[in-house]
């Protein structure tokens, strides 16, 4: 468990921070960028949840995902090499599989798509679309970390990839009983 007695430490005043391993890095380090994007995603999902009151199952799912995003942040903040001296918190395959199951459940009642979708409709849907775009950026940052030569838990990248799909389907589901999908109309304003 984490204990925070003092919020400011002044240790980051010169543009440095520490990874979970204790190693000092720049605040612009690829690893910090990756878990920072995950943190931003978590905040956007928190805003989306302000509008999820009529969707108890979706709200509970998003609440669990917020907790899992903290796990994911811890995963990304803990380098895999050298191996930490403790059992690091890592995203596991069953978490990705649960996202897939939830996607299937939400998608069952939705009409097939015949166009791309624009963000909008209900406030919940619009916020979930925003969360989806932040999730895609977090995924790109995690991949960029791998491309920089760092070893990254492959389940962490899979989780982000699947989560963006889940957020897309959840945004559609949020519009299913009212506003409906906002469809792209190619060239409609020429």
Coordinates of C-alpha atoms in Angstrom, one line a residue:
X1 CA 0.0 0.0 0.0
X2 CA 1.2 3.5 -0.7
X3 CA 1.3 6.1 2.1
X4 CA 1.5 9.8 1.1
X5 CA 2.1 12.0 4.1
X6 CA 3.5 14.9 2.2
X7 CA 2.4 15.9 -1.3
X8 CA 5.2 18.1 -2.3
X9 CA 8.8 16.9 -2.0
X10 CA 10.7 19.4 -4.2
X11 CA 12.6 16.5 -5.7
X12 CA 11.1 17.2 -9.2
X13 CA 11.9 20.9 -9.2
X14 CA 14.9 20.4 -11.6
X15 CA 12.9 18.3 -14.1
X16 CA 13.7 14.9 -12.8
X17 CA 11.6 12.2 -11.2
X18 CA 12.1 8.6 -10.0
X19 CA 10.8 5.4 -11.4
X20 CA 9.3 2.7 -9.1
X21 CA 12.8 1.2 -9.1
X22 CA 14.2 4.4 -7.6
X23 CA 16.2 5.2 -10.8
X24 CA 16.2 8.9 -11.6
X25 CA 15.0 10.0 -15.0
X26 CA 13.9 13.1 -16.8
X27 CA 10.3 14.0 -16.6
X28 CA 10.3 13.7 -20.4
X29 CA 11.6 10.2 -20.4
X30 CA 9.6 7.8 -22.7
X31 CA 8.6 5.7 -19.7
X32 CA 7.3 8.7 -17.8
X33 CA 5.5 9.9 -21.0
X34 CA 3.8 6.4 -21.2
X35 CA 2.6 6.2 -17.6
X36 CA 1.7 9.9 -17.7
X37 CA -0.6 9.3 -20.6
X38 CA -2.2 6.4 -18.7
X39 CA -2.7 8.8 -15.7
X40 CA -4.4 11.3 -18.1
X41 CA -6.6 8.5 -19.4
X42 CA -7.7 7.6 -15.9
X43 CA -8.7 11.3 -15.3
X44 CA -10.7 11.4 -18.5
X45 CA -12.5 8.2 -17.5
X46 CA -13.3 9.8 -14.2
X47 CA -14.9 12.8 -16.0
X48 CA -16.9 10.3 -18.2
X49 CA -18.2 8.6 -15.1
X50 CA -19.9 11.9 -14.0
X51 CA -22.4 11.1 -16.8
X52 CA -22.7 7.3 -16.3
X53 CA -25.4 7.4 -13.5
X54 CA -28.1 5.7 -15.7
X55 CA -25.7 3.0 -16.8
X56 CA -24.8 1.1 -13.5
X57 CA -23.0 -1.8 -15.3
X58 CA -20.9 0.6 -17.4
X59 CA -20.2 2.8 -14.4
X60 CA -19.0 -0.3 -12.4
X61 CA -16.9 -1.4 -15.4
X62 CA -15.3 2.0 -15.7
X63 CA -14.6 2.2 -12.0
X64 CA -12.8 -1.2 -12.2
X65 CA -10.9 0.0 -15.2
X66 CA -9.7 3.1 -13.4
X67 CA -8.2 0.9 -10.7
X68 CA -6.6 -1.3 -13.4
X69 CA -5.1 1.9 -15.0
X70 CA -3.3 2.6 -11.7
X71 CA -2.0 -1.0 -11.9
X72 CA -0.9 -0.3 -15.5
X73 CA 0.8 2.9 -14.5
X74 CA 2.7 0.9 -11.8
X75 CA 3.6 -1.7 -14.5
X76 CA 5.0 0.9 -16.8
X77 CA 6.8 2.8 -14.0
X78 CA 8.7 -0.4 -13.0
X79 CA 11.3 -1.4 -15.6
X80 CA 11.4 -5.1 -16.4
X81 CA 15.1 -5.0 -16.8
X82 CA 16.9 -5.2 -14.6
X83 CA 14.3 -7.3 -12.8
X84 CA 13.1 -5.6 -9.6
X85 CA 13.9 -7.1 -6.3
X86 CA 10.2 -7.3 -5.4
X87 CA 7.2 -8.8 -7.2
X88 CA 6.2 -6.0 -9.6
X89 CA 2.6 -5.3 -10.3
X90 CA 2.0 -6.3 -13.9
X91 CA -1.0 -6.4 -16.2
X92 CA -2.0 -10.0 -16.9
X93 CA -3.7 -11.8 -19.8
X94 CA -6.9 -12.4 -17.9
X95 CA -7.4 -8.6 -17.5
X96 CA -7.2 -8.3 -21.3
X97 CA -9.6 -11.2 -21.7
X98 CA -12.1 -9.6 -19.4
X99 CA -12.1 -6.4 -21.6
X100 CA -12.8 -8.6 -24.6
X101 CA -15.7 -10.2 -22.8
X102 CA -17.1 -6.8 -21.9
X103 CA -16.7 -5.6 -25.5
X104 CA -18.7 -8.7 -26.7
X105 CA -21.4 -8.1 -24.1
X106 CA -21.8 -4.4 -25.1
X107 CA -21.6 -5.0 -28.8
X108 CA -24.4 -7.7 -28.8
X109 CA -27.2 -5.2 -28.8
X110 CA -25.6 -2.7 -31.2
X111 CA -26.5 -2.3 -34.8
X112 CA -23.6 -3.0 -37.2
X113 CA -21.7 0.1 -38.4
X114 CA -22.2 1.5 -41.9
X115 CA -20.1 4.6 -41.3
X116 CA -17.4 6.0 -39.1
X117 CA -18.7 7.7 -35.9
X118 CA -18.1 11.2 -34.7
X119 CA -17.8 12.0 -31.1
X120 CA -21.1 13.2 -29.7
X121 CA -24.6 12.2 -28.9
X122 CA -24.9 11.9 -25.1
X123 CA -22.4 13.5 -22.7
X124 CA -21.3 10.0 -21.6
X125 CA -20.6 9.0 -25.2
X126 CA -18.6 12.1 -26.0
X127 CA -16.5 11.7 -22.9
X128 CA -15.9 8.0 -23.7
X129 CA -14.8 9.0 -27.2
X130 CA -12.3 11.4 -25.6
X131 CA -11.1 8.7 -23.3
X132 CA -10.6 6.4 -26.4
X133 CA -8.4 9.0 -28.1
X134 CA -6.3 9.4 -24.9
X135 CA -6.1 5.7 -24.6
X136 CA -4.7 5.4 -28.2
X137 CA -2.1 8.0 -27.3
X138 CA -1.1 6.1 -24.2
X139 CA -0.8 3.0 -26.4
X140 CA 1.5 4.8 -28.8
X141 CA 3.6 6.0 -25.9
X142 CA 4.0 2.5 -24.6
X143 CA 5.0 1.3 -28.1
X144 CA 7.4 4.2 -28.4
X145 CA 9.0 3.0 -25.1
X146 CA 9.4 -0.4 -26.6
X147 CA 10.9 1.0 -29.8
X148 CA 13.4 3.0 -27.7
X149 CA 14.8 -0.4 -26.6
X150 CA 13.0 -0.8 -23.3
X151 CA 11.4 -4.1 -22.4
X152 CA 7.7 -3.5 -21.8
X153 CA 5.2 -6.1 -20.5
X154 CA 3.4 -7.1 -23.7
X155 CA 0.1 -7.5 -21.8
X156 CA 0.3 -3.8 -20.9
X157 CA 0.3 -2.9 -24.6
X158 CA -2.5 -5.4 -25.4
X159 CA -4.5 -4.0 -22.5
X160 CA -4.3 -0.5 -23.9
X161 CA -5.2 -1.7 -27.4
X162 CA -8.2 -3.6 -26.2
X163 CA -9.3 -0.8 -23.8
X164 CA -9.5 1.7 -26.7
X165 CA -11.8 -0.8 -28.4
X166 CA -13.9 -1.1 -25.3
X167 CA -14.2 2.6 -24.9
X168 CA -15.4 2.9 -28.5
X169 CA -18.1 0.2 -28.0
X170 CA -19.0 1.7 -24.6
X171 CA -19.5 5.1 -26.3
X172 CA -21.8 3.6 -28.9
X173 CA -23.7 1.7 -26.2
X174 CA -24.1 5.0 -24.3
X175 CA -25.9 6.4 -27.3
X176 CA -28.0 3.3 -28.1
X177 CA -31.0 4.2 -26.0
X178 CA -31.4 7.8 -27.0
X179 CA -29.2 10.0 -29.0
X180 CA -27.9 7.3 -31.4
X181 CA -24.5 7.3 -33.1
X182 CA -23.4 10.5 -34.7
X183 CA -22.3 9.3 -38.2
X184 CA -19.7 10.8 -40.4
X185 CA -21.1 11.9 -43.7
X186 CA -18.2 12.0 -46.2
X187 CA -18.1 15.2 -48.2
X188 CA -21.4 16.4 -46.8
X189 CA -20.3 20.0 -46.4
X190 CA -18.6 20.6 -49.7

